[in-house]
CSV table of C-alpha atoms in Angstrom, one decimal:
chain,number,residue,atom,x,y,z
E,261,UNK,CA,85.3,111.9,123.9
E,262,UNK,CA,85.9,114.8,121.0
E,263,UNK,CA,84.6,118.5,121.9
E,264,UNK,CA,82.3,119.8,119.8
E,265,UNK,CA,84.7,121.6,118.1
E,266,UNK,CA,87.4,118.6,117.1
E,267,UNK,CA,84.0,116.7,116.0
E,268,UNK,CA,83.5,119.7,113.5
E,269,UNK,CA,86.7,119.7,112.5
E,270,UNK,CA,86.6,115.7,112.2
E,271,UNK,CA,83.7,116.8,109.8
E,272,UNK,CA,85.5,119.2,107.8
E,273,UNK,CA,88.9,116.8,107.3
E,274,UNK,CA,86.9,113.7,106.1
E,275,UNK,CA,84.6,116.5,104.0
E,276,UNK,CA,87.5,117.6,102.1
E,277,UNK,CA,88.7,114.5,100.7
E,278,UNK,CA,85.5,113.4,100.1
E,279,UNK,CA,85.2,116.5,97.4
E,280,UNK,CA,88.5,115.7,96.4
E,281,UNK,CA,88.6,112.0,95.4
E,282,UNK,CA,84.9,111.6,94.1
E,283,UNK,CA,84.7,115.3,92.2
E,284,UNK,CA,88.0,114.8,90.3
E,285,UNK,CA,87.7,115.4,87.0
E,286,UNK,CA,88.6,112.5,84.6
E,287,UNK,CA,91.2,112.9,81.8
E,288,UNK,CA,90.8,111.7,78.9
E,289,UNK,CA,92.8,108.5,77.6
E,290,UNK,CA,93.9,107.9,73.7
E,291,UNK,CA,95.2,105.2,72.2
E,292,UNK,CA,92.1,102.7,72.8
E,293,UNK,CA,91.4,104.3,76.3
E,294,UNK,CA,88.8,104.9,78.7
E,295,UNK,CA,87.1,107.1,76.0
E,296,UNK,CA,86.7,104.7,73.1
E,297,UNK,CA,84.3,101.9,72.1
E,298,UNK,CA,86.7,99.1,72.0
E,299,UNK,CA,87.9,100.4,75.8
E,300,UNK,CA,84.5,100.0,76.6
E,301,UNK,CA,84.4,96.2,77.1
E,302,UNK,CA,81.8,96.0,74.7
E,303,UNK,CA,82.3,92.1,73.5
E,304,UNK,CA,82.1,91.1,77.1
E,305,UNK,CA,86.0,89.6,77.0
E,306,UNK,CA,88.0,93.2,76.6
E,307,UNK,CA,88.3,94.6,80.4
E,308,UNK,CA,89.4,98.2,80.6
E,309,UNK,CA,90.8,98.3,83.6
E,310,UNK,CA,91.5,101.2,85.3
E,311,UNK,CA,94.7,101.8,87.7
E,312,UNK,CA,94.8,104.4,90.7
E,313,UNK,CA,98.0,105.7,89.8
E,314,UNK,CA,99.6,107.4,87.0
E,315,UNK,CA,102.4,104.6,86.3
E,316,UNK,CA,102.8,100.9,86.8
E,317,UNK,CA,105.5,100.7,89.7
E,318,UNK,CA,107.6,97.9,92.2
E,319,UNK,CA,103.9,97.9,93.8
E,320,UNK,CA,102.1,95.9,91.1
E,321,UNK,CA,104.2,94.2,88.8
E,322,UNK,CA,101.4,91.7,88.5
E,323,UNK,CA,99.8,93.9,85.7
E,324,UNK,CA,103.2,93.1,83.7
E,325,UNK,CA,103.6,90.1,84.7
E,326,UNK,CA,100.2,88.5,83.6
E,327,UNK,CA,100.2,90.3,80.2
E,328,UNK,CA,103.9,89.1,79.5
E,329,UNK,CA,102.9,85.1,80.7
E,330,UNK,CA,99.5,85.4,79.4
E,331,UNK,CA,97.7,84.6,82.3
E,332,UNK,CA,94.9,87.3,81.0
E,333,UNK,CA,95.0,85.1,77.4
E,334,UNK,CA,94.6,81.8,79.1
E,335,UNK,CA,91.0,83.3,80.6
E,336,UNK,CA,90.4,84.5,77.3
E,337,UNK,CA,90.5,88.3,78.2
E,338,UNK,CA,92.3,91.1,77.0
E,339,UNK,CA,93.2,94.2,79.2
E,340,UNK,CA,93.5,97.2,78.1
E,341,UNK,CA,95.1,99.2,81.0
E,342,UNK,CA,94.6,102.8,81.7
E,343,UNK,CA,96.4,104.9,84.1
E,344,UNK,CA,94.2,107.2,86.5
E,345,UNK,CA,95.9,108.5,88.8
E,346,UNK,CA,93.3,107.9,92.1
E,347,UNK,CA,90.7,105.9,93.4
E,348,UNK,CA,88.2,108.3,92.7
E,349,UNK,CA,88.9,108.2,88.9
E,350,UNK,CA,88.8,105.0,88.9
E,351,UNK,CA,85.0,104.7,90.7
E,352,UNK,CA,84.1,107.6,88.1
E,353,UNK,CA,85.0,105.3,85.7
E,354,UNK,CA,83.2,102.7,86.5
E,355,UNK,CA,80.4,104.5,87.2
E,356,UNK,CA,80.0,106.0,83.6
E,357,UNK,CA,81.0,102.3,82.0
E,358,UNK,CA,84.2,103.8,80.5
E,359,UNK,CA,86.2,101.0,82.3
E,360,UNK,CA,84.8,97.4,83.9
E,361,UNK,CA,87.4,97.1,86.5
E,362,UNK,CA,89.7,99.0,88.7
E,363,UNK,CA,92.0,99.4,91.7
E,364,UNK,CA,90.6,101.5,94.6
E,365,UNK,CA,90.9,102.1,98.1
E,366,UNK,CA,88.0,100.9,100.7
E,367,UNK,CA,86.9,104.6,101.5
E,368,UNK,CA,86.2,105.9,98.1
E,369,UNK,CA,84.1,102.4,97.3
E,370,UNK,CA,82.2,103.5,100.5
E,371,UNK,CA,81.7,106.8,100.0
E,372,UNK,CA,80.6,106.2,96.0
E,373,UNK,CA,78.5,103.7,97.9
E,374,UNK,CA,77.0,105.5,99.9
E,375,UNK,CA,75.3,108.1,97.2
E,376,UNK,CA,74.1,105.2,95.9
E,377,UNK,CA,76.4,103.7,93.6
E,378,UNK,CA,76.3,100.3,93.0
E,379,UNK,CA,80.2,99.5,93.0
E,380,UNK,CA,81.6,96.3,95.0
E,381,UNK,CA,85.1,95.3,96.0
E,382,UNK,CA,85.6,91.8,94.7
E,383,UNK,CA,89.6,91.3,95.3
E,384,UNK,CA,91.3,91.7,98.5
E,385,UNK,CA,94.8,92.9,97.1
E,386,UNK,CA,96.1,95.3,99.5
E,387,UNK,CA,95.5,93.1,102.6
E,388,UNK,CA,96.9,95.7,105.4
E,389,UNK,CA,97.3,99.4,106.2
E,390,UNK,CA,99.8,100.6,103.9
E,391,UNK,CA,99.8,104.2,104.8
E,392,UNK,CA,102.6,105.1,107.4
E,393,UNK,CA,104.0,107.8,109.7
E,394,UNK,CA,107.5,107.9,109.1
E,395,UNK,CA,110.5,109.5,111.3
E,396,UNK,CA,114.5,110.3,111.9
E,397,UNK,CA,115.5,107.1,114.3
E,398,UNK,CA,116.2,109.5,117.5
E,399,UNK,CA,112.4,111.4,116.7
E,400,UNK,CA,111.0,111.7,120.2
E,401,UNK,CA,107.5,110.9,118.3
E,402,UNK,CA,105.9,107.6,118.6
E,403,UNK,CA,102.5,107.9,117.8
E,404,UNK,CA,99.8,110.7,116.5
E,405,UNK,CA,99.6,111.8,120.4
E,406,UNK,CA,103.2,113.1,120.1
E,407,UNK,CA,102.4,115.2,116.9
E,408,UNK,CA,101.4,118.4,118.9
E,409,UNK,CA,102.5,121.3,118.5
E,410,UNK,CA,104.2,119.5,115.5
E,411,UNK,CA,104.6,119.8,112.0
E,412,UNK,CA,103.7,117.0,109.6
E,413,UNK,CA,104.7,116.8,105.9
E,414,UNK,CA,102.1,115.5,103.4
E,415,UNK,CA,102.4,114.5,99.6
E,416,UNK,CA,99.9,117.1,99.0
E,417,UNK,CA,97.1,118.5,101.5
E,418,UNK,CA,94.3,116.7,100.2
E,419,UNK,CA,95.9,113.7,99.4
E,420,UNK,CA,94.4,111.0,101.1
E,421,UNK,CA,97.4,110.1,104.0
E,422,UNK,CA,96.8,113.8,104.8
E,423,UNK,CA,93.4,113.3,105.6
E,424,UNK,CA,94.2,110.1,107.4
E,425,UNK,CA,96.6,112.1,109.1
E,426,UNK,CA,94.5,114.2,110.4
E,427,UNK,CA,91.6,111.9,111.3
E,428,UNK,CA,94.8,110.0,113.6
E,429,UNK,CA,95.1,113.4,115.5
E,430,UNK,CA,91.4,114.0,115.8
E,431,UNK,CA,91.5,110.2,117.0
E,432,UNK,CA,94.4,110.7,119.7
E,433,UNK,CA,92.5,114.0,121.1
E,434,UNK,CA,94.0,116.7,119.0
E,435,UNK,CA,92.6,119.6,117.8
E,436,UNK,CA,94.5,119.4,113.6
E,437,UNK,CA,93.8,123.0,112.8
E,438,UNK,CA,95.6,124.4,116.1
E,439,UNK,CA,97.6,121.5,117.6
E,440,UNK,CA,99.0,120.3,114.2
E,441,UNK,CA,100.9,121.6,111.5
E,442,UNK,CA,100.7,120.2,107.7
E,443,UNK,CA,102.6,121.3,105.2
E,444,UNK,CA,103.1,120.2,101.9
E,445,UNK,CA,106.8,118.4,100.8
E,446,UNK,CA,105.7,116.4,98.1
E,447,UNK,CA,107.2,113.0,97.3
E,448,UNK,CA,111.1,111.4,97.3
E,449,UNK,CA,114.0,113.5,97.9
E,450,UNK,CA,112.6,116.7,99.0
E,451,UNK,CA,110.4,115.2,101.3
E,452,UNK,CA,113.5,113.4,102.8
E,453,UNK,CA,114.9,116.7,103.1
E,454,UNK,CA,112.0,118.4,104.6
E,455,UNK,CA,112.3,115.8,107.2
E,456,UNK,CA,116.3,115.8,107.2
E,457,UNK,CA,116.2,119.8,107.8
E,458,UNK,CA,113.5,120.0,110.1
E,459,UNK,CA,111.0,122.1,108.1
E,460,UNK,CA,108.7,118.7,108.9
E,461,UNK,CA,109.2,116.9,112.1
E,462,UNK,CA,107.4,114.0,110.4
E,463,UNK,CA,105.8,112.4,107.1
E,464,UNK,CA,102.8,110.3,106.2
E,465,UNK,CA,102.5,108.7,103.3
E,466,UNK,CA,102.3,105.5,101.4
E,467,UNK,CA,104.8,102.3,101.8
E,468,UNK,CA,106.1,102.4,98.2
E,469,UNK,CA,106.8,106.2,98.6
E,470,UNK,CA,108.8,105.6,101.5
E,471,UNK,CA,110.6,102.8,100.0
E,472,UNK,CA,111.2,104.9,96.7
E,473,UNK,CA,112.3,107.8,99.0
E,474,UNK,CA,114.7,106.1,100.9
E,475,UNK,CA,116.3,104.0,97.9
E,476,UNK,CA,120.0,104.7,97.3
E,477,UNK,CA,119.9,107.1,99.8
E,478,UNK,CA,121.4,105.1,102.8
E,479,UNK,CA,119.0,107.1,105.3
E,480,UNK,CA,117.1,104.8,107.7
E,481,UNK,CA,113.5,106.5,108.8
E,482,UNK,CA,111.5,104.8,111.7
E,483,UNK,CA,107.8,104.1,110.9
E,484,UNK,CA,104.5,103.6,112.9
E,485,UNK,CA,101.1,102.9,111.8
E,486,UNK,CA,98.1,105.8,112.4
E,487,UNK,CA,96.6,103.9,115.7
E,488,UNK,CA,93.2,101.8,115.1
E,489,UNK,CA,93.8,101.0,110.9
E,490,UNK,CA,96.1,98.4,111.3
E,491,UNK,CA,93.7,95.5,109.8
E,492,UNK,CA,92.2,97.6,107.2
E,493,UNK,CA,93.1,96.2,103.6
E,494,UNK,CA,94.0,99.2,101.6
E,495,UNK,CA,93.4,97.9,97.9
E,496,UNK,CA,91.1,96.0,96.0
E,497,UNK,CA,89.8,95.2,92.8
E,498,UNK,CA,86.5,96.4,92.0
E,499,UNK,CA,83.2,96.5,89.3
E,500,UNK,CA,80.4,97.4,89.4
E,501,UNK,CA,77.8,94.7,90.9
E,502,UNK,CA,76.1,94.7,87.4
E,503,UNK,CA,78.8,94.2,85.5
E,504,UNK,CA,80.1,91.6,88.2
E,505,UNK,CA,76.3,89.6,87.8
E,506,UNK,CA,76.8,89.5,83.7
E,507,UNK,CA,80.2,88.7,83.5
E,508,UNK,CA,81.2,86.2,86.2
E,509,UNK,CA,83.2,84.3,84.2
E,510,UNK,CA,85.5,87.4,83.0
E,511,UNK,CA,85.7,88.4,86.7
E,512,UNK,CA,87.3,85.1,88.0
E,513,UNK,CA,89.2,85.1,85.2
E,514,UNK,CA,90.8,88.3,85.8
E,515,UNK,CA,91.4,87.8,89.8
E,516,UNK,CA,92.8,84.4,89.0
E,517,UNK,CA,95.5,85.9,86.3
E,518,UNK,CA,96.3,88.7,89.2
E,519,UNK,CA,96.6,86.0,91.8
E,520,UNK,CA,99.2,83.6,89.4
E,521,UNK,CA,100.2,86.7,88.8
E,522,UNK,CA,101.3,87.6,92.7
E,523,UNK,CA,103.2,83.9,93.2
E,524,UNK,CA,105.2,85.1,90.2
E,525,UNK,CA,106.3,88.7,91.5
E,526,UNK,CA,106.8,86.3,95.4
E,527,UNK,CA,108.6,83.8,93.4
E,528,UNK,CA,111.2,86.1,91.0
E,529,UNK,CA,110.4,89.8,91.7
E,530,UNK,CA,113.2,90.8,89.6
E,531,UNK,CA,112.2,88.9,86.6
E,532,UNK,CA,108.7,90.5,87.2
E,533,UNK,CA,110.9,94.2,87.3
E,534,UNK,CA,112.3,93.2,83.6
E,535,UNK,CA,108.9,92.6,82.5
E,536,UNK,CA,107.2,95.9,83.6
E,537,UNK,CA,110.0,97.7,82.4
E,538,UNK,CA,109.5,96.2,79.0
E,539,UNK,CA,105.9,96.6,78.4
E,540,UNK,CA,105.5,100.1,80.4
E,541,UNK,CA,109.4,101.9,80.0
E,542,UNK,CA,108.1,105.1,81.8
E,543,UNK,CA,108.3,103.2,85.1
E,544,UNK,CA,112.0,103.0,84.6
E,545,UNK,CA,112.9,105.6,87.1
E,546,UNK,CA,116.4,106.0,88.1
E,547,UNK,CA,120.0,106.9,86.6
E,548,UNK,CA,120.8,103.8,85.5
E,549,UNK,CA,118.8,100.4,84.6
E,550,UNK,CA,120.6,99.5,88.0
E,551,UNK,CA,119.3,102.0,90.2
E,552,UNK,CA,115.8,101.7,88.4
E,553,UNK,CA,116.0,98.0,89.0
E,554,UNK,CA,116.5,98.2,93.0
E,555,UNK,CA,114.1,101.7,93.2
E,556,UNK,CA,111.3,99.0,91.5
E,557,UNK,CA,112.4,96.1,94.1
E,558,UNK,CA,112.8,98.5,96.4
E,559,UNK,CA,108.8,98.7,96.4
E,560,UNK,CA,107.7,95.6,95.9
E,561,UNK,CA,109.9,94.6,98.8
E,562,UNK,CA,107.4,97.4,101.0
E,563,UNK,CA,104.3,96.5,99.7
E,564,UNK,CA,104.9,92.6,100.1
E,565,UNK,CA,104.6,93.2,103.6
E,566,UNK,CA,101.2,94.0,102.7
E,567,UNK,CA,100.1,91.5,100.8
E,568,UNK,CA,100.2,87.5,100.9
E,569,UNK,CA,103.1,86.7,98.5
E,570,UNK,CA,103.6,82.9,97.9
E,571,UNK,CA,101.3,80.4,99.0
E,572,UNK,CA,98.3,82.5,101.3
E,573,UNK,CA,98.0,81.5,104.8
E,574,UNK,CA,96.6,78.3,105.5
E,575,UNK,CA,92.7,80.0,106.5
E,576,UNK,CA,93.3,82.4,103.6
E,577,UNK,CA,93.0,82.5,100.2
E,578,UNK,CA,94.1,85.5,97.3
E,579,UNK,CA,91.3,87.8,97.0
E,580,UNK,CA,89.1,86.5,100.2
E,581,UNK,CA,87.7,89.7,102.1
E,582,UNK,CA,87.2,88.6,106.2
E,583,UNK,CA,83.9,89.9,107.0
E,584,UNK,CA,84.9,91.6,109.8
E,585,UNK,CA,87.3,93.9,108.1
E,586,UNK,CA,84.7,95.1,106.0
E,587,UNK,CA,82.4,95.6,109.3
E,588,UNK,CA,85.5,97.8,110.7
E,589,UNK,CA,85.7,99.9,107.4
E,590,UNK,CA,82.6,100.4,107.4
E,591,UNK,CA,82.2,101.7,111.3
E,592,UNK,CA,85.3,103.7,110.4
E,593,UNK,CA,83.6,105.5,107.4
E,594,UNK,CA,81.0,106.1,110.0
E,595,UNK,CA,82.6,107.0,112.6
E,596,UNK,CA,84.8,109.7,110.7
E,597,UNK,CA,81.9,111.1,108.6
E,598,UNK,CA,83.3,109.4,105.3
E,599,UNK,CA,79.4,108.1,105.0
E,600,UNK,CA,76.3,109.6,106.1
E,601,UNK,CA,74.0,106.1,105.8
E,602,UNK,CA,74.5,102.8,107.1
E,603,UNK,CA,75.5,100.4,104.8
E,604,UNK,CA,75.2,96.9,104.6
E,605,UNK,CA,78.2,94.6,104.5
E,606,UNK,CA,77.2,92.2,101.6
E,607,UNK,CA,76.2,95.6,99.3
E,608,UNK,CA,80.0,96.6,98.8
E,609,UNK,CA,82.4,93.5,98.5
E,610,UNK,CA,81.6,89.8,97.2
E,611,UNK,CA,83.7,86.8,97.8
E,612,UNK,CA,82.3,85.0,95.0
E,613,UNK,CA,84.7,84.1,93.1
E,614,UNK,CA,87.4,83.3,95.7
E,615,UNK,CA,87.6,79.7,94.8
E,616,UNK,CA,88.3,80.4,91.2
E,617,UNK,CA,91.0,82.9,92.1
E,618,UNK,CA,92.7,80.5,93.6
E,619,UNK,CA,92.0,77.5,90.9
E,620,UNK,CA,95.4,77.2,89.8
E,621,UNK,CA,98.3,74.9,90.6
E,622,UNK,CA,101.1,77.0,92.6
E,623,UNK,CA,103.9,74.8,92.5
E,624,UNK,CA,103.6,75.4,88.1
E,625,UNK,CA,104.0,79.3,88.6
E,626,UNK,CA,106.3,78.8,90.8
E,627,UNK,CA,108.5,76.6,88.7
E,628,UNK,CA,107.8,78.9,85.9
E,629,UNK,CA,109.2,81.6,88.1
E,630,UNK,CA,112.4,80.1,88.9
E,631,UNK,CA,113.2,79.5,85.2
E,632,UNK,CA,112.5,83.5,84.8
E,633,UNK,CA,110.9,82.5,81.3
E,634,UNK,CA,108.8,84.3,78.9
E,635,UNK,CA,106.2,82.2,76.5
């Protein structure tokens, strides 16, 4: 059971982010953007759709890869994409109209939720925990039990692994403001080095940052999973339930493009790599169209583990949420002061339009794949 004082400081750690991800400011976006009428969706068929991160990456080469086969022109949709940077931007966003849909994690749909937003996740993307602890191979440390009187590196202390971070030490009976250290080492190679010199005993952060910091390096880091979040899905598609009641057809349309989209990437990731590269070149990152090219597979490879690549499971489908993962968010939020209310299960996700998603015929993408062919 937590002392009153680790249930204050449980308080003050979920608090924090809270401010951070839904008061963020939201920059503006030229070039047909979040700002301007056409962005705006206004004929009902043009989607602004708004990404949590500030570049296209090895993570979700389905954005490329549906504008470059025209999966979005064969629903009779175009997407205009614009580049956020966080979850919280992206529920902003929606909230104000300037985009129809966007990527977010589970806690920020709560939370905006919760203050009485009327935002719903409608595709399961992200279908695990993507957010790790990571290691050196002989770390004594196995779990968030072993972190006290230990130092822990974070992308940035408000950033939301910090804050999970944090609510993993509250979890495993640990005070984070006396029996933890964070510091912040910021992302790739001088987080590896924080780690590699000891200024950070571990890191937390995301999959794809892991798999980007390691890439070309040689160096092998050990990884666990904060303990109790290993079935909560981490991404999503989401709308607002208004616009998801007007525009049905445009919504099942646009998860069906992403989920031919996902047997491409399964099916030829590196084909999906040439096409991000060509429509978005600032995700190009490395010395050579080489070491870009494995950085970019280097991420896909991490987050696949995440999601359902290929055919789904026989009892799943692309974009089905299990009702009981949304009942464990949602105790989670609760439990960790994300949300003050109760909140009912059916308000905040919708499986609707599952059985469009997954309308198509595999085997065609997947032939499609294999040729590596543009139309």
């Amino acid at each position: 059971m937590s002392t009153p004082r680790t249930s204050g400081t449980r308080f003050r750690v979920i608090s924090a982010v809270l401010t951070c991800l839904l008061l963020s400011v939201l920059p503006a976006c030229g070039d047909g953007g979040a700002g301007s009428s056409t962005a705006a969706g206004g004929d009902g068929k043009t989607v602004t759709f708004g990404v949590s991160a500030p570049a296209p990456g090895g993570n979700m080469l389905q954005l490329a890869i549906a504008q470059a086969q025209g999966y979005f022109k064969a629903e009779g949709i175009t997407v205009k994409p614009v580049f956020l940077g966080t979850s919280g931007r992206v529920v902003q966003a929606l909230a104000s109209g300037k985009v129809q849909i966007g990527t977010s994690t589970p806690d920020v749909v709560l939370q905006a939720a919760d203050k009485g937003q009327d935002v719903k996740m409608s595709y399961n993307w992200t279908t695990k925990n993507v957010t790790q602890f990571g290691v050196l191979p002989g770390s004594t440390i196995r779990s968030a039990a072993d972190l006290k009187g230990r130092t822990v590196g974070v992308q940035d202390l408000s950033a939301g692994p910090a804050q999970l971070a944090k609510a993993a030490v509250v979890n495993a009976g640990l005070d984070p403001d006396d029996d933890v250290k964070f510091v912040a080492v910021g992302t790739g190679a001088p987080a590896l080095d924080a780690l590699k010199r000891h200024r950070a005993d571990a890191l937390i952060t995301y999959d794809t940052l892991f798999a980007a910091m390691t890439a070309g390096s040689g160096e092998k880091l050990r990884f666990f999973q904060p303990d109790g979040v290993e079935d909560l899905f981490s991404s999503s598609l989401v709308a607002s339930a208004g616009w998801l009641k007007d525009n049905p057809d445009v919504a099942g349309g646009f998860g069906r493009a992403w989920a031919k989209a996902s047997v491409y990437a399964d099916a030829n990731p590196e084909a999906g790599v040439r096409m991000m590269f060509a429509k978005y070149p600032n995700s190009k990152v490395g010395s050579s169209e080489k070491a870009a090219t494995k950085a970019a597979l280097g991420q896909f490879e991490a987050r696949e583990k995440s999601l359902k690549g290929g055919t789904p499971p026989a009892r799943e489908k692309w974009g089905a949420y299990p009702k009981s993962a949304v009942e464990h968010w949602i105790t989670y939020a609760k439990d960790y002061k994300l949300i003050e209310n109760g909140i009912e299960p059916g308000s905040v996700y919708t499986n609707e339009f599952v059985g469009k998603y997954n309308d198509f015929d595999t085997g065609k993408i997947k032939k499609s794949a294999a040729s590596g062919a543009t139309p």
